[in-house]
Amino acid sequence: MCIAIASTLAMTGCASTLFFPAKPAEKAADKVIDDIWPDVTKPVPPKADAKKS
Amino acid sequence: MSAIRALMRTLLCCVVLAVLGAAQLVFAEEDADFDISSPAIMSLKKSMANRFTQLRPHLDAGVIGLTHEGIVALRDAATIDVKALLALDALLVEENKDRATLYREIARANNRPEWESDLRATFAKRWISRLPAGWFYRDEKGQWVKK
């Protein structure tokens, strides 16, 4: 029984090694990209009218 | 008979543990928040942000582009002279070294060094998806594509 439990734990350990949290990684990537390319990929805010009559 | 019961009990334990493990992984996915604030990562980001001002004109001109491997590569050197090309090549070497270190450091900062290649792929995907119009990226087939 101990062997069975140990192997199950080992399997879940392997699963967590293989498991990669893609969405949090994408969020982290976006934060890093924002810091490195601060003014490249953000939407450009609309320009205010130069002069309003 | 008692042996069968013992076996059934063992199997049940295994199933329960496996379900608990899977549930833990699912919750880990939702709650996970990558640490991207270690001193090494901050230093790399600063270095890359500073270098970006030099790389940007070449990205705008299509001389260089991003690749699906998460690095920056030379695309078309026809418009620049040899001296500028050598300087650009040195920049690319430094940039790609920083990028490789960045992916490794993020994996290490999160105690998951085995995630380095997944992080690299994720960053490559995000970088390419966020390229502004007119910039180039090299896809999995080795083809340069203009955004």
mmCIF file of C-alpha atoms in Angstrom:
data_model
loop_
_atom_site.group_PDB
_atom_site.id
_atom_site.type_symbol
_atom_site.label_atom_id
_atom_site.label_comp_id
_atom_site.label_asym_id
_atom_site.label_seq_id
_atom_site.Cartn_x
_atom_site.Cartn_y
_atom_site.Cartn_z
ATOM 1 C CA MET A 1 0.000 0.000 0.000
ATOM 2 C CA CYS A 2 2.823 2.352 0.866
ATOM 3 C CA ILE A 3 4.324 1.676 -2.532
ATOM 4 C CA ALA A 4 1.019 2.438 -4.232
ATOM 5 C CA ILE A 5 0.621 5.715 -2.346
ATOM 6 C CA ALA A 6 4.204 6.673 -3.028
ATOM 7 C CA SER A 7 3.809 5.985 -6.730
ATOM 8 C CA THR A 8 0.592 8.010 -6.840
ATOM 9 C CA LEU A 9 2.308 10.916 -5.131
ATOM 10 C CA ALA A 10 5.181 10.582 -7.559
ATOM 11 C CA MET A 11 2.725 10.631 -10.459
ATOM 12 C CA THR A 12 1.012 13.783 -9.213
ATOM 13 C CA GLY A 13 4.442 15.306 -8.718
ATOM 14 C CA CYS A 14 5.286 14.474 -12.310
ATOM 15 C CA ALA A 15 1.975 15.965 -13.413
ATOM 16 C CA SER A 16 2.738 19.216 -11.612
ATOM 17 C CA THR A 17 6.124 19.267 -13.288
ATOM 18 C CA LEU A 18 4.519 18.833 -16.684
ATOM 19 C CA PHE A 19 1.662 21.149 -15.880
ATOM 20 C CA PHE A 20 2.325 24.688 -17.026
ATOM 21 C CA PRO A 21 -0.028 27.534 -16.043
ATOM 22 C CA ALA A 22 -0.337 29.120 -19.479
ATOM 23 C CA LYS A 23 -2.689 31.990 -18.656
ATOM 24 C CA PRO A 24 -0.709 33.329 -15.681
ATOM 25 C CA ALA A 25 2.410 33.006 -17.826
ATOM 26 C CA GLU A 26 0.765 35.076 -20.555
ATOM 27 C CA LYS A 27 -0.135 37.733 -18.001
ATOM 28 C CA ALA A 28 3.446 37.780 -16.747
ATOM 29 C CA ALA A 29 4.722 38.025 -20.313
ATOM 30 C CA ASP A 30 2.425 40.969 -21.007
ATOM 31 C CA LYS A 31 3.655 42.774 -17.898
ATOM 32 C CA VAL A 32 7.273 42.241 -18.887
ATOM 33 C CA ILE A 33 6.591 43.336 -22.471
ATOM 34 C CA ASP A 34 4.845 46.481 -21.205
ATOM 35 C CA ASP A 35 7.961 47.313 -19.201
ATOM 36 C CA ILE A 36 10.399 46.646 -22.031
ATOM 37 C CA TRP A 37 8.292 48.124 -24.828
ATOM 38 C CA PRO A 38 6.361 50.780 -22.926
ATOM 39 C CA ASP A 39 4.972 52.694 -25.877
ATOM 40 C CA VAL A 40 4.849 50.139 -28.660
ATOM 41 C CA THR A 41 1.894 47.868 -28.319
ATOM 42 C CA LYS A 42 -0.459 49.839 -26.138
ATOM 43 C CA PRO A 43 -3.358 51.399 -27.965
ATOM 44 C CA VAL A 44 -2.610 54.965 -28.908
ATOM 45 C CA PRO A 45 -4.967 57.329 -27.115
ATOM 46 C CA PRO A 46 -7.031 59.488 -29.448
ATOM 47 C CA LYS A 47 -5.543 62.903 -30.000
ATOM 48 C CA ALA A 48 -7.485 65.752 -28.553
ATOM 49 C CA ASP A 49 -8.668 68.280 -31.080
ATOM 50 C CA ALA A 50 -5.920 70.812 -31.579
ATOM 51 C CA LYS A 51 -8.168 73.794 -31.198
ATOM 52 C CA LYS A 52 -11.756 73.918 -30.383
ATOM 53 C CA SER A 53 -13.574 76.935 -31.616
ATOM 54 C CA MET B 1 -10.978 -12.206 0.227
ATOM 55 C CA SER B 2 -9.126 -9.974 2.641
ATOM 56 C CA ALA B 3 -6.419 -9.554 0.031
ATOM 57 C CA ILE B 4 -8.990 -8.269 -2.476
ATOM 58 C CA ARG B 5 -10.358 -5.858 0.125
ATOM 59 C CA ALA B 6 -6.871 -4.579 0.843
ATOM 60 C CA LEU B 7 -6.247 -4.138 -2.864
ATOM 61 C CA MET B 8 -9.538 -2.271 -3.308
ATOM 62 C CA ARG B 9 -8.678 -0.034 -0.358
ATOM 63 C CA THR B 10 -5.294 0.718 -1.857
ATOM 64 C CA LEU B 11 -6.796 1.522 -5.227
ATOM 65 C CA LEU B 12 -9.361 3.799 -3.593
ATOM 66 C CA CYS B 13 -6.591 5.637 -1.756
ATOM 67 C CA CYS B 14 -4.719 6.082 -5.016
ATOM 68 C CA VAL B 15 -7.800 7.460 -6.784
ATOM 69 C CA VAL B 16 -8.499 9.921 -3.932
ATOM 70 C CA LEU B 17 -4.900 11.108 -3.922
ATOM 71 C CA ALA B 18 -4.883 11.494 -7.693
ATOM 72 C CA VAL B 19 -8.130 13.513 -7.625
ATOM 73 C CA LEU B 20 -6.776 15.733 -4.849
ATOM 74 C CA GLY B 21 -3.570 16.228 -6.774
ATOM 75 C CA ALA B 22 -5.441 17.135 -9.951
ATOM 76 C CA ALA B 23 -7.687 19.568 -8.058
ATOM 77 C CA GLN B 24 -4.642 21.190 -6.517
ATOM 78 C CA LEU B 25 -3.143 21.662 -9.964
ATOM 79 C CA VAL B 26 -6.329 23.238 -11.322
ATOM 80 C CA PHE B 27 -6.453 25.698 -8.425
ATOM 81 C CA ALA B 28 -2.742 26.352 -8.846
ATOM 82 C CA GLU B 29 -3.445 27.349 -12.468
ATOM 83 C CA GLU B 30 -6.080 29.866 -11.436
ATOM 84 C CA ASP B 31 -4.146 31.320 -8.519
ATOM 85 C CA ALA B 32 -0.674 31.221 -10.007
ATOM 86 C CA ASP B 33 1.020 34.560 -10.306
ATOM 87 C CA PHE B 34 4.495 34.528 -11.754
ATOM 88 C CA ASP B 35 7.113 36.405 -9.801
ATOM 89 C CA ILE B 36 8.710 38.795 -12.267
ATOM 90 C CA SER B 37 10.243 41.134 -9.714
ATOM 91 C CA SER B 38 13.486 39.466 -8.661
ATOM 92 C CA PRO B 39 16.572 41.723 -8.848
ATOM 93 C CA ALA B 40 17.934 39.687 -11.768
ATOM 94 C CA ILE B 41 14.685 40.022 -13.733
ATOM 95 C CA MET B 42 14.422 43.758 -13.006
ATOM 96 C CA SER B 43 17.996 44.246 -14.180
ATOM 97 C CA LEU B 44 17.348 42.286 -17.395
ATOM 98 C CA LYS B 45 14.193 44.255 -18.119
ATOM 99 C CA LYS B 46 16.050 47.528 -17.659
ATOM 100 C CA SER B 47 18.854 46.395 -19.935
ATOM 101 C CA MET B 48 16.389 45.276 -22.622
ATOM 102 C CA ALA B 49 14.326 48.472 -22.342
ATOM 103 C CA ASN B 50 17.479 50.558 -22.824
ATOM 104 C CA ARG B 51 18.546 48.478 -25.813
ATOM 105 C CA PHE B 52 15.106 48.718 -27.339
ATOM 106 C CA THR B 53 15.640 52.385 -28.260
ATOM 107 C CA GLN B 54 18.498 51.215 -30.490
ATOM 108 C CA LEU B 55 16.596 48.233 -31.906
ATOM 109 C CA ARG B 56 13.391 50.067 -32.645
ATOM 110 C CA PRO B 57 14.495 51.898 -35.827
ATOM 111 C CA HIS B 58 15.603 48.546 -37.256
ATOM 112 C CA LEU B 59 12.285 46.939 -36.311
ATOM 113 C CA ASP B 60 10.442 49.864 -37.913
ATOM 114 C CA ALA B 61 12.512 49.477 -41.079
ATOM 115 C CA GLY B 62 12.050 45.703 -41.245
ATOM 116 C CA VAL B 63 15.769 45.051 -41.001
ATOM 117 C CA ILE B 64 15.145 42.804 -38.003
ATOM 118 C CA GLY B 65 12.142 41.002 -36.627
ATOM 119 C CA LEU B 66 10.979 38.682 -33.899
ATOM 120 C CA THR B 67 10.910 34.929 -34.195
ATOM 121 C CA HIS B 68 8.618 32.210 -32.922
ATOM 122 C CA GLU B 69 11.531 31.071 -30.715
ATOM 123 C CA GLY B 70 11.273 34.290 -28.689
ATOM 124 C CA ILE B 71 14.395 35.961 -30.041
ATOM 125 C CA VAL B 72 15.203 38.830 -32.396
ATOM 126 C CA ALA B 73 16.810 38.034 -35.758
ATOM 127 C CA LEU B 74 18.190 39.760 -38.820
ATOM 128 C CA ARG B 75 15.656 39.801 -41.658
ATOM 129 C CA ASP B 76 16.936 42.074 -44.395
ATOM 130 C CA ALA B 77 20.360 43.674 -44.222
ATOM 131 C CA ALA B 78 20.234 45.168 -47.720
ATOM 132 C CA THR B 79 19.491 48.679 -46.530
ATOM 133 C CA ILE B 80 22.312 49.087 -44.016
ATOM 134 C CA ASP B 81 26.058 49.357 -44.460
ATOM 135 C CA VAL B 82 28.630 46.937 -43.091
ATOM 136 C CA LYS B 83 29.573 49.074 -40.097
ATOM 137 C CA ALA B 84 25.950 49.456 -39.041
ATOM 138 C CA LEU B 85 25.380 45.756 -39.647
ATOM 139 C CA LEU B 86 28.227 44.808 -37.323
ATOM 140 C CA ALA B 87 26.886 47.113 -34.629
ATOM 141 C CA LEU B 88 23.398 45.683 -35.095
ATOM 142 C CA ASP B 89 24.695 42.131 -34.933
ATOM 143 C CA ALA B 90 26.358 42.874 -31.591
ATOM 144 C CA LEU B 91 23.073 44.325 -30.348
ATOM 145 C CA LEU B 92 21.187 41.203 -31.419
ATOM 146 C CA VAL B 93 23.665 38.952 -29.641
ATOM 147 C CA GLU B 94 23.245 40.933 -26.424
ATOM 148 C CA GLU B 95 19.470 41.104 -26.777
ATOM 149 C CA ASN B 96 19.081 37.381 -27.361
ATOM 150 C CA LYS B 97 21.420 36.593 -24.499
ATOM 151 C CA ASP B 98 19.262 38.748 -22.222
ATOM 152 C CA ARG B 99 16.103 37.124 -23.511
ATOM 153 C CA ALA B 100 17.417 33.626 -22.843
ATOM 154 C CA THR B 101 18.483 34.694 -19.365
ATOM 155 C CA LEU B 102 15.124 36.361 -18.755
ATOM 156 C CA TYR B 103 13.155 33.183 -19.491
ATOM 157 C CA ARG B 104 15.531 31.167 -17.320
ATOM 158 C CA GLU B 105 15.378 33.676 -14.453
ATOM 159 C CA ILE B 106 11.579 33.819 -14.440
ATOM 160 C CA ALA B 107 11.452 30.016 -14.289
ATOM 161 C CA ARG B 108 14.058 30.019 -11.535
ATOM 162 C CA ALA B 109 12.384 32.822 -9.544
ATOM 163 C CA ASN B 110 9.243 30.700 -9.496
ATOM 164 C CA ASN B 111 11.110 27.560 -8.442
ATOM 165 C CA ARG B 112 10.211 25.885 -11.725
ATOM 166 C CA PRO B 113 13.372 25.690 -13.819
ATOM 167 C CA GLU B 114 11.686 23.010 -15.935
ATOM 168 C CA TRP B 115 9.238 25.654 -17.210
ATOM 169 C CA GLU B 116 11.910 27.637 -19.051
ATOM 170 C CA SER B 117 10.994 26.357 -22.520
ATOM 171 C CA ASP B 118 7.268 26.859 -21.885
ATOM 172 C CA LEU B 119 7.970 30.408 -20.742
ATOM 173 C CA ARG B 120 10.050 31.030 -23.838
ATOM 174 C CA ALA B 121 7.199 29.800 -26.057
ATOM 175 C CA THR B 122 4.638 31.875 -24.145
ATOM 176 C CA PHE B 123 6.736 35.026 -24.387
ATOM 177 C CA ALA B 124 7.333 34.440 -28.100
ATOM 178 C CA LYS B 125 3.610 34.075 -28.677
ATOM 179 C CA ARG B 126 2.764 37.214 -26.716
ATOM 180 C CA TRP B 127 5.542 39.235 -28.288
ATOM 181 C CA ILE B 128 4.396 38.302 -31.785
ATOM 182 C CA SER B 129 0.727 38.888 -31.048
ATOM 183 C CA ARG B 130 1.525 42.364 -29.744
ATOM 184 C CA LEU B 131 3.739 43.489 -32.625
ATOM 185 C CA PRO B 132 2.569 46.724 -34.172
ATOM 186 C CA ALA B 133 1.545 46.825 -37.811
ATOM 187 C CA GLY B 134 4.482 46.880 -40.203
ATOM 188 C CA TRP B 135 6.890 44.897 -38.036
ATOM 189 C CA PHE B 136 8.028 41.428 -39.029
ATOM 190 C CA TYR B 137 8.075 38.050 -37.339
ATOM 191 C CA ARG B 138 9.408 34.686 -38.449
ATOM 192 C CA ASP B 139 6.920 31.861 -38.084
ATOM 193 C CA GLU B 140 7.440 28.132 -37.452
ATOM 194 C CA LYS B 141 7.957 27.520 -41.176
ATOM 195 C CA GLY B 142 10.839 29.990 -41.264
ATOM 196 C CA GLN B 143 8.811 32.504 -43.261
ATOM 197 C CA TRP B 144 8.942 36.207 -42.456
ATOM 198 C CA VAL B 145 5.482 37.653 -42.036
ATOM 199 C CA LYS B 146 4.572 41.336 -41.916
ATOM 200 C CA LYS B 147 2.018 42.298 -39.280
#
